PDB file of N, CA and C in Angstrom:
ATOM      1  N   MET A  28     -19.077 -20.306   5.631  1.00 36.00           N
ATOM      2  CA  MET A  28     -17.785 -19.368   6.034  1.00 36.00           C
ATOM      3  C   MET A  28     -16.370 -20.219   6.031  1.00 36.00           C
ATOM      4  N   PHE A  29     -16.673 -21.883   6.782  1.00 39.00           N
ATOM      5  CA  PHE A  29     -15.572 -22.450   6.546  1.00 39.00           C
ATOM      6  C   PHE A  29     -14.713 -22.850   5.051  1.00 39.00           C
ATOM      7  N   ARG A  30     -15.641 -22.743   3.982  1.00 45.00           N
ATOM      8  CA  ARG A  30     -15.169 -22.840   2.599  1.00 45.00           C
ATOM      9  C   ARG A  30     -14.133 -21.832   2.400  1.00 45.00           C
ATOM     10  N   ALA A  31     -14.722 -20.643   2.464  1.00 48.00           N
ATOM     11  CA  ALA A  31     -13.981 -19.319   2.165  1.00 48.00           C
ATOM     12  C   ALA A  31     -12.843 -19.087   3.006  1.00 48.00           C
ATOM     13  N   THR A  32     -12.732 -19.956   4.260  1.00 52.00           N
ATOM     14  CA  THR A  32     -11.665 -19.838   5.086  1.00 52.00           C
ATOM     15  C   THR A  32     -10.614 -20.786   4.320  1.00 52.00           C
ATOM     16  N   ARG A  33     -10.865 -21.806   3.813  1.00 53.00           N
ATOM     17  CA  ARG A  33     -10.193 -22.838   3.526  1.00 53.00           C
ATOM     18  C   ARG A  33      -9.557 -22.375   2.098  1.00 53.00           C
ATOM     19  N   ALA A  34     -10.598 -21.664   1.151  1.00 54.00           N
ATOM     20  CA  ALA A  34      -9.970 -21.090  -0.246  1.00 54.00           C
ATOM     21  C   ALA A  34      -9.350 -20.011   0.263  1.00 54.00           C
ATOM     22  N   LEU A  35      -9.169 -19.042   1.052  1.00 53.00           N
ATOM     23  CA  LEU A  35      -8.265 -18.141   1.430  1.00 53.00           C
ATOM     24  C   LEU A  35      -6.888 -18.791   2.055  1.00 53.00           C
ATOM     25  N   SER A  36      -6.467 -19.808   2.808  1.00 51.00           N
ATOM     26  CA  SER A  36      -5.304 -20.318   3.086  1.00 51.00           C
ATOM     27  C   SER A  36      -4.904 -21.117   2.086  1.00 51.00           C
ATOM     28  N   LYS A  37      -5.497 -21.350   0.788  1.00 60.00           N
ATOM     29  CA  LYS A  37      -4.962 -22.070  -0.275  1.00 60.00           C
ATOM     30  C   LYS A  37      -4.006 -21.148  -1.158  1.00 60.00           C
ATOM     31  N   LYS A  38      -4.489 -19.706  -0.723  1.00 77.00           N
ATOM     32  CA  LYS A  38      -3.963 -18.559  -1.804  1.00 77.00           C
ATOM     33  C   LYS A  38      -2.482 -17.985  -1.205  1.00 77.00           C
ATOM     34  N   LEU A  39      -2.513 -18.320   0.135  1.00 85.00           N
ATOM     35  CA  LEU A  39      -1.614 -17.535   0.762  1.00 85.00           C
ATOM     36  C   LEU A  39      -1.078 -18.902   1.968  1.00 85.00           C
ATOM     37  N   ALA A  40       0.497 -19.280   1.862  1.00 88.00           N
ATOM     38  CA  ALA A  40       0.939 -20.287   2.693  1.00 88.00           C
ATOM     39  C   ALA A  40       2.040 -19.235   3.583  1.00 88.00           C
ATOM     40  N   PRO A  41       1.669 -19.061   4.681  1.00 91.00           N
ATOM     41  CA  PRO A  41       2.669 -18.361   5.592  1.00 91.00           C
ATOM     42  C   PRO A  41       4.123 -19.086   5.717  1.00 91.00           C
ATOM     43  N   LEU A  42       5.276 -18.049   5.539  1.00 91.00           N
ATOM     44  CA  LEU A  42       6.491 -18.858   5.668  1.00 91.00           C
ATOM     45  C   LEU A  42       7.161 -19.013   7.177  1.00 91.00           C
ATOM     46  N   GLY A  43       7.959 -19.775   7.311  1.00 91.00           N
ATOM     47  CA  GLY A  43       8.695 -19.321   8.798  1.00 91.00           C
ATOM     48  C   GLY A  43       7.810 -19.938   9.939  1.00 91.00           C
ATOM     49  N   ASP A  44       7.899 -19.058  10.626  1.00 92.00           N
ATOM     50  CA  ASP A  44       6.949 -19.046  11.793  1.00 92.00           C
ATOM     51  C   ASP A  44       5.868 -18.394  11.993  1.00 92.00           C
ATOM     52  N   ARG A  45       5.319 -17.707  10.576  1.00 94.00           N
ATOM     53  CA  ARG A  45       4.277 -16.807  10.593  1.00 94.00           C
ATOM     54  C   ARG A  45       2.998 -17.764  10.583  1.00 94.00           C
ATOM     55  N   VAL A  46       2.112 -16.768  11.063  1.00 95.00           N
ATOM     56  CA  VAL A  46       0.614 -17.149  11.245  1.00 95.00           C
ATOM     57  C   VAL A  46      -0.627 -16.452  10.485  1.00 95.00           C
ATOM     58  N   LEU A  47      -0.909 -16.892   9.534  1.00 94.00           N
ATOM     59  CA  LEU A  47      -2.461 -16.223   9.145  1.00 94.00           C
ATOM     60  C   LEU A  47      -3.550 -15.997   9.950  1.00 94.00           C
ATOM     61  N   VAL A  48      -4.002 -15.034  10.592  1.00 94.00           N
ATOM     62  CA  VAL A  48      -4.935 -14.528  11.337  1.00 94.00           C
ATOM     63  C   VAL A  48      -6.229 -13.926  10.946  1.00 94.00           C
ATOM     64  N   ARG A  49      -7.434 -13.834  11.153  1.00 92.00           N
ATOM     65  CA  ARG A  49      -8.733 -13.462  10.696  1.00 92.00           C
ATOM     66  C   ARG A  49      -9.036 -12.907  11.964  1.00 92.00           C
ATOM     67  N   ARG A  50      -8.986 -11.708  12.316  1.00 88.00           N
ATOM     68  CA  ARG A  50      -9.419 -10.624  13.569  1.00 88.00           C
ATOM     69  C   ARG A  50     -10.782 -11.209  13.532  1.00 88.00           C
ATOM     70  N   ALA A  51     -11.245 -11.294  15.031  1.00 84.00           N
ATOM     71  CA  ALA A  51     -12.913 -11.285  15.279  1.00 84.00           C
ATOM     72  C   ALA A  51     -13.495 -10.008  14.749  1.00 84.00           C
ATOM     73  N   GLU A  52     -14.870 -10.123  14.687  1.00 77.00           N
ATOM     74  CA  GLU A  52     -15.522  -8.852  14.300  1.00 77.00           C
ATOM     75  C   GLU A  52     -15.505  -8.067  15.365  1.00 77.00           C
ATOM     76  N   LYS A  53     -15.730  -6.937  15.357  1.00 71.00           N
ATOM     77  CA  LYS A  53     -15.922  -6.029  16.261  1.00 71.00           C
ATOM     78  C   LYS A  53     -17.483  -5.678  16.611  1.00 71.00           C
ATOM     79  N   GLU A  54     -18.151  -5.988  18.212  1.00 67.00           N
ATOM     80  CA  GLU A  54     -19.229  -5.853  18.208  1.00 67.00           C
ATOM     81  C   GLU A  54     -19.673  -4.254  17.972  1.00 67.00           C
ATOM     82  N   VAL A  55     -20.633  -4.277  17.536  1.00 70.00           N
ATOM     83  CA  VAL A  55     -21.226  -2.786  17.154  1.00 70.00           C
ATOM     84  C   VAL A  55     -22.374  -2.638  18.174  1.00 70.00           C
ATOM     85  N   LYS A  56     -23.170  -3.550  18.510  1.00 71.00           N
ATOM     86  CA  LYS A  56     -24.315  -3.877  19.413  1.00 71.00           C
ATOM     87  C   LYS A  56     -24.200  -4.490  20.769  1.00 71.00           C
ATOM     88  N   THR A  57     -24.394  -3.895  21.913  1.00 72.00           N
ATOM     89  CA  THR A  57     -24.461  -5.116  23.194  1.00 72.00           C
ATOM     90  C   THR A  57     -25.327  -5.587  23.155  1.00 72.00           C
ATOM     91  N   ALA A  58     -25.748  -6.978  24.437  1.00 74.00           N
ATOM     92  CA  ALA A  58     -26.817  -7.692  24.480  1.00 74.00           C
ATOM     93  C   ALA A  58     -27.966  -6.922  24.912  1.00 74.00           C
ATOM     94  N   SER A  59     -27.762  -5.648  25.590  1.00 80.00           N
ATOM     95  CA  SER A  59     -28.636  -4.764  25.851  1.00 80.00           C
ATOM     96  C   SER A  59     -29.239  -4.014  24.801  1.00 80.00           C
ATOM     97  N   GLY A  60     -28.458  -3.957  23.678  1.00 77.00           N
ATOM     98  CA  GLY A  60     -29.038  -3.086  22.380  1.00 77.00           C
ATOM     99  C   GLY A  60     -28.209  -1.565  22.364  1.00 77.00           C
ATOM    100  N   ILE A  61     -27.514  -1.431  23.263  1.00 76.00           N
ATOM    101  CA  ILE A  61     -26.938  -0.316  22.856  1.00 76.00           C
ATOM    102  C   ILE A  61     -25.870  -0.210  21.712  1.00 76.00           C
ATOM    103  N   ILE A  62     -25.645   0.884  20.914  1.00 70.00           N
ATOM    104  CA  ILE A  62     -24.816   0.897  19.970  1.00 70.00           C
ATOM    105  C   ILE A  62     -23.802   1.347  20.133  1.00 70.00           C
ATOM    106  N   LEU A  63     -22.469   0.359  19.611  1.00 69.00           N
ATOM    107  CA  LEU A  63     -21.324   1.290  20.465  1.00 69.00           C
ATOM    108  C   LEU A  63     -20.453   1.977  19.133  1.00 69.00           C
ATOM    109  N   PRO A  64     -19.693   3.120  19.843  1.00 69.00           N
ATOM    110  CA  PRO A  64     -19.173   3.973  18.569  1.00 69.00           C
ATOM    111  C   PRO A  64     -18.178   2.986  17.801  1.00 69.00           C
ATOM    112  N   ASP A  65     -17.396   4.302  16.767  1.00 64.00           N
ATOM    113  CA  ASP A  65     -16.773   3.108  15.918  1.00 64.00           C
ATOM    114  C   ASP A  65     -15.128   3.835  16.526  1.00 64.00           C
ATOM    115  N   THR A  66     -15.324   3.957  17.613  1.00 56.00           N
ATOM    116  CA  THR A  66     -13.656   4.377  18.432  1.00 56.00           C
ATOM    117  C   THR A  66     -13.698   3.056  19.314  1.00 56.00           C
ATOM    118  N   GLN A  67     -13.999   2.210  19.293  1.00 55.00           N
ATOM    119  CA  GLN A  67     -14.288   0.970  19.832  1.00 55.00           C
ATOM    120  C   GLN A  67     -12.570   0.545  19.983  1.00 55.00           C
ATOM    121  N   LYS A  68     -11.704  -0.113  20.540  1.00 62.00           N
ATOM    122  CA  LYS A  68     -10.878  -0.675  20.442  1.00 62.00           C
ATOM    123  C   LYS A  68     -10.717  -2.052  19.204  1.00 62.00           C
ATOM    124  N   ILE A  69      -9.674  -2.062  18.404  1.00 65.00           N
ATOM    125  CA  ILE A  69      -9.521  -2.911  17.821  1.00 65.00           C
ATOM    126  C   ILE A  69      -9.688  -4.635  18.646  1.00 65.00           C
ATOM    127  N   PRO A  70     -10.638  -5.537  18.272  1.00 67.00           N
ATOM    128  CA  PRO A  70     -10.765  -7.041  18.553  1.00 67.00           C
ATOM    129  C   PRO A  70      -9.563  -7.460  18.757  1.00 67.00           C
ATOM    130  N   SER A  71      -9.054  -8.139  19.953  1.00 83.00           N
ATOM    131  CA  SER A  71      -8.036  -8.630  20.669  1.00 83.00           C
ATOM    132  C   SER A  71      -8.145 -10.384  20.378  1.00 83.00           C
ATOM    133  N   GLN A  72      -9.198 -10.935  19.789  1.00 90.00           N
ATOM    134  CA  GLN A  72      -9.122 -11.930  19.231  1.00 90.00           C
ATOM    135  C   GLN A  72      -9.035 -12.427  18.118  1.00 90.00           C
ATOM    136  N   GLY A  73      -8.679 -13.563  17.597  1.00 92.00           N
ATOM    137  CA  GLY A  73      -8.897 -14.091  15.869  1.00 92.00           C
ATOM    138  C   GLY A  73      -8.569 -15.481  16.052  1.00 92.00           C
ATOM    139  N   GLU A  74      -8.997 -15.875  14.826  1.00 94.00           N
ATOM    140  CA  GLU A  74      -8.987 -17.430  14.474  1.00 94.00           C
ATOM    141  C   GLU A  74      -7.469 -17.566  13.455  1.00 94.00           C
ATOM    142  N   VAL A  75      -6.898 -18.661  13.666  1.00 94.00           N
ATOM    143  CA  VAL A  75      -5.799 -18.763  13.034  1.00 94.00           C
ATOM    144  C   VAL A  75      -6.230 -19.669  11.612  1.00 94.00           C
ATOM    145  N   ILE A  76      -5.990 -18.917  10.334  1.00 93.00           N
ATOM    146  CA  ILE A  76      -6.438 -19.413   9.040  1.00 93.00           C
ATOM    147  C   ILE A  76      -5.605 -20.178   8.441  1.00 93.00           C
ATOM    148  N   ALA A  77      -4.175 -20.191   8.674  1.00 93.00           N
ATOM    149  CA  ALA A  77      -2.769 -20.916   8.251  1.00 93.00           C
ATOM    150  C   ALA A  77      -1.545 -20.801   9.050  1.00 93.00           C
ATOM    151  N   VAL A  78      -0.875 -22.124   9.010  1.00 94.00           N
ATOM    152  CA  VAL A  78       0.508 -21.587   9.885  1.00 94.00           C
ATOM    153  C   VAL A  78       1.648 -21.997   9.031  1.00 94.00           C
ATOM    154  N   GLY A  79       2.874 -21.329   9.190  1.00 93.00           N
ATOM    155  CA  GLY A  79       4.056 -21.851   8.184  1.00 93.00           C
ATOM    156  C   GLY A  79       4.719 -23.096   9.043  1.00 93.00           C
ATOM    157  N   PRO A  80       5.514 -23.720   8.534  1.00 93.00           N
ATOM    158  CA  PRO A  80       6.400 -24.843   8.731  1.00 93.00           C
ATOM    159  C   PRO A  80       7.097 -24.971   9.873  1.00 93.00           C
ATOM    160  N   GLY A  81       7.377 -23.900  10.246  1.00 92.00           N
ATOM    161  CA  GLY A  81       8.239 -23.206  11.823  1.00 92.00           C
ATOM    162  C   GLY A  81       9.639 -22.788  11.436  1.00 92.00           C
ATOM    163  N   MET A  82      10.473 -22.675  12.356  1.00 92.00           N
ATOM    164  CA  MET A  82      11.613 -21.891  12.154  1.00 92.00           C
ATOM    165  C   MET A  82      12.985 -23.274  12.293  1.00 92.00           C
ATOM    166  N   ARG A  83      13.951 -22.749  11.760  1.00 90.00           N
ATOM    167  CA  ARG A  83      14.948 -23.805  12.075  1.00 90.00           C
ATOM    168  C   ARG A  83      16.154 -22.738  13.169  1.00 90.00           C
ATOM    169  N   ASP A  84      16.461 -23.602  13.815  1.00 90.00           N
ATOM    170  CA  ASP A  84      17.544 -22.915  14.636  1.00 90.00           C
ATOM    171  C   ASP A  84      18.951 -22.757  14.032  1.00 90.00           C
ATOM    172  N   VAL A  85      20.088 -22.645  14.506  1.00 93.00           N
ATOM    173  CA  VAL A  85      21.283 -22.432  14.188  1.00 93.00           C
ATOM    174  C   VAL A  85      22.094 -23.543  13.817  1.00 93.00           C
ATOM    175  N   SER A  86      21.543 -25.087  14.430  1.00 93.00           N
ATOM    176  CA  SER A  86      21.934 -26.162  14.141  1.00 93.00           C
ATOM    177  C   SER A  86      21.046 -26.983  13.137  1.00 93.00           C
ATOM    178  N   GLY A  87      19.977 -26.121  12.550  1.00 90.00           N
ATOM    179  CA  GLY A  87      19.174 -26.721  11.526  1.00 90.00           C
ATOM    180  C   GLY A  87      17.956 -27.808  11.838  1.00 90.00           C
ATOM    181  N   ASN A  88      17.774 -27.457  13.155  1.00 94.00           N
ATOM    182  CA  ASN A  88      16.540 -28.410  13.657  1.00 94.00           C
ATOM    183  C   ASN A  88      15.369 -27.557  13.710  1.00 94.00           C
ATOM    184  N   LEU A  89      14.270 -28.237  12.804  1.00 91.00           N
ATOM    185  CA  LEU A  89      13.230 -27.275  12.828  1.00 91.00           C
ATOM    186  C   LEU A  89      12.450 -27.420  14.022  1.00 91.00           C
ATOM    187  N   HIS A  90      11.757 -26.147  14.505  1.00 92.00           N
ATOM    188  CA  HIS A  90      10.931 -26.138  15.582  1.00 92.00           C
ATOM    189  C   HIS A  90       9.402 -25.718  14.865  1.00 92.00           C
ATOM    190  N   GLU A  91       8.359 -27.117  15.145  1.00 92.00           N
ATOM    191  CA  GLU A  91       7.502 -26.852  14.697  1.00 92.00           C
ATOM    192  C   GLU A  91       6.263 -25.758  15.288  1.00 92.00           C
ATOM    193  N   PRO A  92       5.532 -25.160  15.035  1.00 93.00           N
ATOM    194  CA  PRO A  92       4.752 -23.965  15.599  1.00 93.00           C
ATOM    195  C   PRO A  92       3.652 -24.895  16.526  1.00 93.00           C
ATOM    196  N   THR A  93       3.365 -24.127  17.407  1.00 93.00           N
ATOM    197  CA  THR A  93       2.356 -24.701  18.260  1.00 93.00           C
ATOM    198  C   THR A  93       0.957 -24.475  17.923  1.00 93.00           C
ATOM    199  N   LEU A  94       0.639 -23.901  17.180  1.00 94.00           N
ATOM    200  CA  LEU A  94      -0.436 -23.312  16.574  1.00 94.00           C
ATOM    201  C   LEU A  94      -0.913 -23.892  15.703  1.00 94.00           C
ATOM    202  N   LYS A  95      -2.226 -24.140  15.449  1.00 93.00           N
ATOM    203  CA  LYS A  95      -3.066 -24.946  14.142  1.00 93.00           C
ATOM    204  C   LYS A  95      -3.865 -24.112  13.502  1.00 93.00           C
ATOM    205  N   ALA A  96      -4.108 -24.280  12.123  1.00 93.00           N
ATOM    206  CA  ALA A  96      -5.213 -23.541  11.507  1.00 93.00           C
ATOM    207  C   ALA A  96      -7.058 -24.283  12.463  1.00 93.00           C
ATOM    208  N   GLY A  97      -7.486 -23.072  12.382  1.00 93.00           N
ATOM    209  CA  GLY A  97      -8.886 -23.589  13.436  1.00 93.00           C
ATOM    210  C   GLY A  97      -8.520 -23.222  15.111  1.00 93.00           C
ATOM    211  N   ASP A  98      -7.368 -22.623  15.352  1.00 95.00           N
ATOM    212  CA  ASP A  98      -7.203 -22.203  17.025  1.00 95.00           C
ATOM    213  C   ASP A  98      -7.552 -20.768  16.782  1.00 95.00           C
ATOM    214  N   THR A  99      -8.279 -20.698  18.359  1.00 94.00           N
ATOM    215  CA  THR A  99      -8.801 -18.901  18.425  1.00 94.00           C
ATOM    216  C   THR A  99      -7.603 -18.384  19.377  1.00 94.00           C
ATOM    217  N   VAL A 100      -7.011 -17.313  19.006  1.00 95.00           N
ATOM    218  CA  VAL A 100      -5.841 -16.905  19.822  1.00 95.00           C
ATOM    219  C   VAL A 100      -6.263 -15.416  20.440  1.00 95.00           C
ATOM    220  N   LEU A 101      -5.075 -15.186  21.152  1.00 93.00           N
ATOM    221  CA  LEU A 101      -5.021 -13.503  21.814  1.00 93.00           C
ATOM    222  C   LEU A 101      -4.475 -12.932  21.417  1.00 93.00           C
ATOM    223  N   LEU A 102      -4.823 -11.535  20.628  1.00 92.00           N
ATOM    224  CA  LEU A 102      -3.790 -10.688  19.750  1.00 92.00           C
ATOM    225  C   LEU A 102      -3.679  -9.381  20.456  1.00 92.00           C
ATOM    226  N   PRO A 103      -1.968  -9.148  20.066  1.00 90.00           N
ATOM    227  CA  PRO A 103      -1.927  -7.721  20.342  1.00 90.00           C
ATOM    228  C   PRO A 103      -2.781  -6.733  19.785  1.00 90.00           C
ATOM    229  N   ASP A 104      -2.550  -5.486  20.685  1.00 84.00           N
ATOM    230  CA  ASP A 104      -3.472  -4.381  19.931  1.00 84.00           C
ATOM    231  C   ASP A 104      -3.176  -3.801  18.481  1.00 84.00           C
ATOM    232  N   TYR A 105      -1.771  -3.929  18.496  1.00 86.00           N
ATOM    233  CA  TYR A 105      -1.125  -3.560  17.241  1.00 86.00           C
ATOM    234  C   TYR A 105      -0.252  -4.255  17.040  1.00 86.00           C
ATOM    235  N   GLY A 106       0.207  -4.355  15.592  1.00 87.00           N
ATOM    236  CA  GLY A 106       1.362  -4.865  14.732  1.00 87.00           C
ATOM    237  C   GLY A 106       0.575  -6.302  14.352  1.00 87.00           C
ATOM    238  N   GLY A 107       1.337  -7.038  13.711  1.00 90.00           N
ATOM    239  CA  GLY A 107       1.075  -7.946  12.487  1.00 90.00           C
ATOM    240  C   GLY A 107       0.908  -7.106  11.053  1.00 90.00           C
ATOM    241  N   THR A 108       0.994  -7.842  10.127  1.00 92.00           N
ATOM    242  CA  THR A 108       1.487  -7.063   8.783  1.00 92.00           C
ATOM    243  C   THR A 108      -0.348  -7.142   8.252  1.00 92.00           C
ATOM    244  N   LYS A 109      -1.018  -6.271   7.955  1.00 93.00           N
ATOM    245  CA  LYS A 109      -2.201  -6.518   7.132  1.00 93.00           C
ATOM    246  C   LYS A 109      -2.295  -6.562   5.708  1.00 93.00           C
ATOM    247  N   ILE A 110      -3.020  -7.604   5.400  1.00 91.00           N
ATOM    248  CA  ILE A 110      -3.423  -7.879   4.191  1.00 91.00           C
ATOM    249  C   ILE A 110      -4.421  -8.215   3.992  1.00 91.00           C
ATOM    250  N   GLU A 111      -5.042  -8.246   2.560  1.00 89.00           N
ATOM    251  CA  GLU A 111      -6.652  -8.700   1.907  1.00 89.00           C
ATOM    252  C   GLU A 111      -6.285  -9.436   0.991  1.00 89.00           C
ATOM    253  N   LEU A 112      -7.270 -10.525   1.327  1.00 84.00           N
ATOM    254  CA  LEU A 112      -7.198 -11.435   0.238  1.00 84.00           C
ATOM    255  C   LEU A 112      -8.807 -11.795  -0.078  1.00 84.00           C
ATOM    256  N   ASP A 113      -9.242 -11.570  -1.281  1.00 83.00           N
ATOM    257  CA  ASP A 113     -10.557 -11.371  -1.977  1.00 83.00           C
ATOM    258  C   ASP A 113     -11.534 -10.252  -0.760  1.00 83.00           C
ATOM    259  N   ASP A 114     -11.077  -9.365  -0.834  1.00 85.00           N
ATOM    260  CA  ASP A 114     -12.158  -8.634   0.410  1.00 85.00           C
ATOM    261  C   ASP A 114     -11.870  -9.129   1.598  1.00 85.00           C
ATOM    262  N   VAL A 115     -11.027  -9.594   2.290  1.00 87.00           N
ATOM    263  CA  VAL A 115     -11.291 -10.291   3.756  1.00 87.00           C
ATOM    264  C   VAL A 115     -10.377  -9.555   4.199  1.00 87.00           C
ATOM    265  N   GLU A 116     -10.146  -9.097   5.232  1.00 89.00           N
ATOM    266  CA  GLU A 116      -8.818  -8.413   6.136  1.00 89.00           C
ATOM    267  C   GLU A 116      -8.327  -9.614   6.802  1.00 89.00           C
ATOM    268  N   MET A 117      -7.316 -10.117   6.679  1.00 92.00           N
ATOM    269  CA  MET A 117      -5.782 -10.736   7.274  1.00 92.00           C
ATOM    270  C   MET A 117      -4.955 -10.099   7.754  1.00 92.00           C
ATOM    271  N   TYR A 118      -4.463 -10.501   8.997  1.00 93.00           N
ATOM    272  CA  TYR A 118      -3.003 -10.374   9.357  1.00 93.00           C
ATOM    273  C   TYR A 118      -1.890 -11.539   9.690  1.00 93.00           C
ATOM    274  N   LEU A 119      -1.069 -10.909   9.236  1.00 94.00           N
ATOM    275  CA  LEU A 119       0.318 -12.166   9.372  1.00 94.00           C
ATOM    276  C   LEU A 119       1.143 -11.834  10.881  1.00 94.00           C
ATOM    277  N   PHE A 120       1.516 -12.387  11.559  1.00 95.00           N
ATOM    278  CA  PHE A 120       1.907 -12.384  12.911  1.00 95.00           C
ATOM    279  C   PHE A 120       2.960 -13.513  13.021  1.00 95.00           C
ATOM    280  N   ARG A 121       4.205 -12.693  13.364  1.00 94.00           N
ATOM    281  CA  ARG A 121       4.989 -14.144  14.047  1.00 94.00           C
ATOM    282  C   ARG A 121       4.121 -15.049  14.905  1.00 94.00           C
ATOM    283  N   GLU A 122       4.678 -16.294  15.181  1.00 93.00           N
ATOM    284  CA  GLU A 122       3.995 -16.979  16.514  1.00 93.00           C
ATOM    285  C   GLU A 122       4.360 -16.371  17.883  1.00 93.00           C
ATOM    286  N   ASP A 123       5.655 -15.781  17.848  1.00 92.00           N
ATOM    287  CA  ASP A 123       5.837 -15.139  19.084  1.00 92.00           C
ATOM    288  C   ASP A 123       5.282 -13.933  19.478  1.00 92.00           C
ATOM    289  N   ASP A 124       4.528 -13.273  18.640  1.00 93.00           N
ATOM    290  CA  ASP A 124       3.939 -12.192  19.008  1.00 93.00           C
ATOM    291  C   ASP A 124       2.272 -12.293  19.202  1.00 93.00           C
ATOM    292  N   VAL A 125       1.928 -13.738  19.284  1.00 93.00           N
ATOM    293  CA  VAL A 125       0.712 -14.224  19.471  1.00 93.00           C
ATOM    294  C   VAL A 125       0.786 -14.110  21.192  1.00 93.00           C
ATOM    295  N   LEU A 126      -0.085 -13.918  21.643  1.00 93.00           N
ATOM    296  CA  LEU A 126      -0.015 -13.955  23.072  1.00 93.00           C
ATOM    297  C   LEU A 126      -0.517 -14.928  23.740  1.00 93.00           C
ATOM    298  N   GLY A 127      -1.748 -15.676  23.161  1.00 93.00           N
ATOM    299  CA  GLY A 127      -1.860 -16.708  23.968  1.00 93.00           C
ATOM    300  C   GLY A 127      -3.285 -17.341  22.976  1.00 93.00           C
ATOM    301  N   LYS A 128      -3.267 -18.770  23.240  1.00 94.00           N
ATOM    302  CA  LYS A 128      -4.243 -19.656  22.712  1.00 94.00           C
ATOM    303  C   LYS A 128      -5.502 -19.996  23.478  1.00 94.00           C
ATOM    304  N   LEU A 129      -6.814 -19.595  23.361  1.00 91.00           N
ATOM    305  CA  LEU A 129      -7.780 -19.590  23.860  1.00 91.00           C
ATOM    306  C   LEU A 129      -8.588 -20.884  23.595  1.00 91.00           C
ATOM    307  N   SER A 130      -9.256 -21.740  24.430  1.00 83.00           N
ATOM    308  CA  SER A 130      -9.500 -22.951  24.539  1.00 83.00           C
ATOM    309  C   SER A 130     -10.864 -22.776  25.018  1.00 83.00           C
TER     310      SER A 130
END
């Protein structure tokens, strides 16, 4: 899976403070075996695939992103730009839209 992730990040390089994220898969079955319906919420976690170089302020100083590829992040339920690369659904978020970094 990691090789596929690397190939996808080479195809699309985010610009500015944008972050390319693959949302975690929805769980369709609980540990006890109960199958969840399709109406379950969108997963709120994801893996950072690629990160842009950062944004420049009015003085021209570059503010580097705090996230890096491989980080697990907490995402808002809605937002981001949905894109598909090689039949893999991914989202582009601004770094400010990411709610937090999970450790």
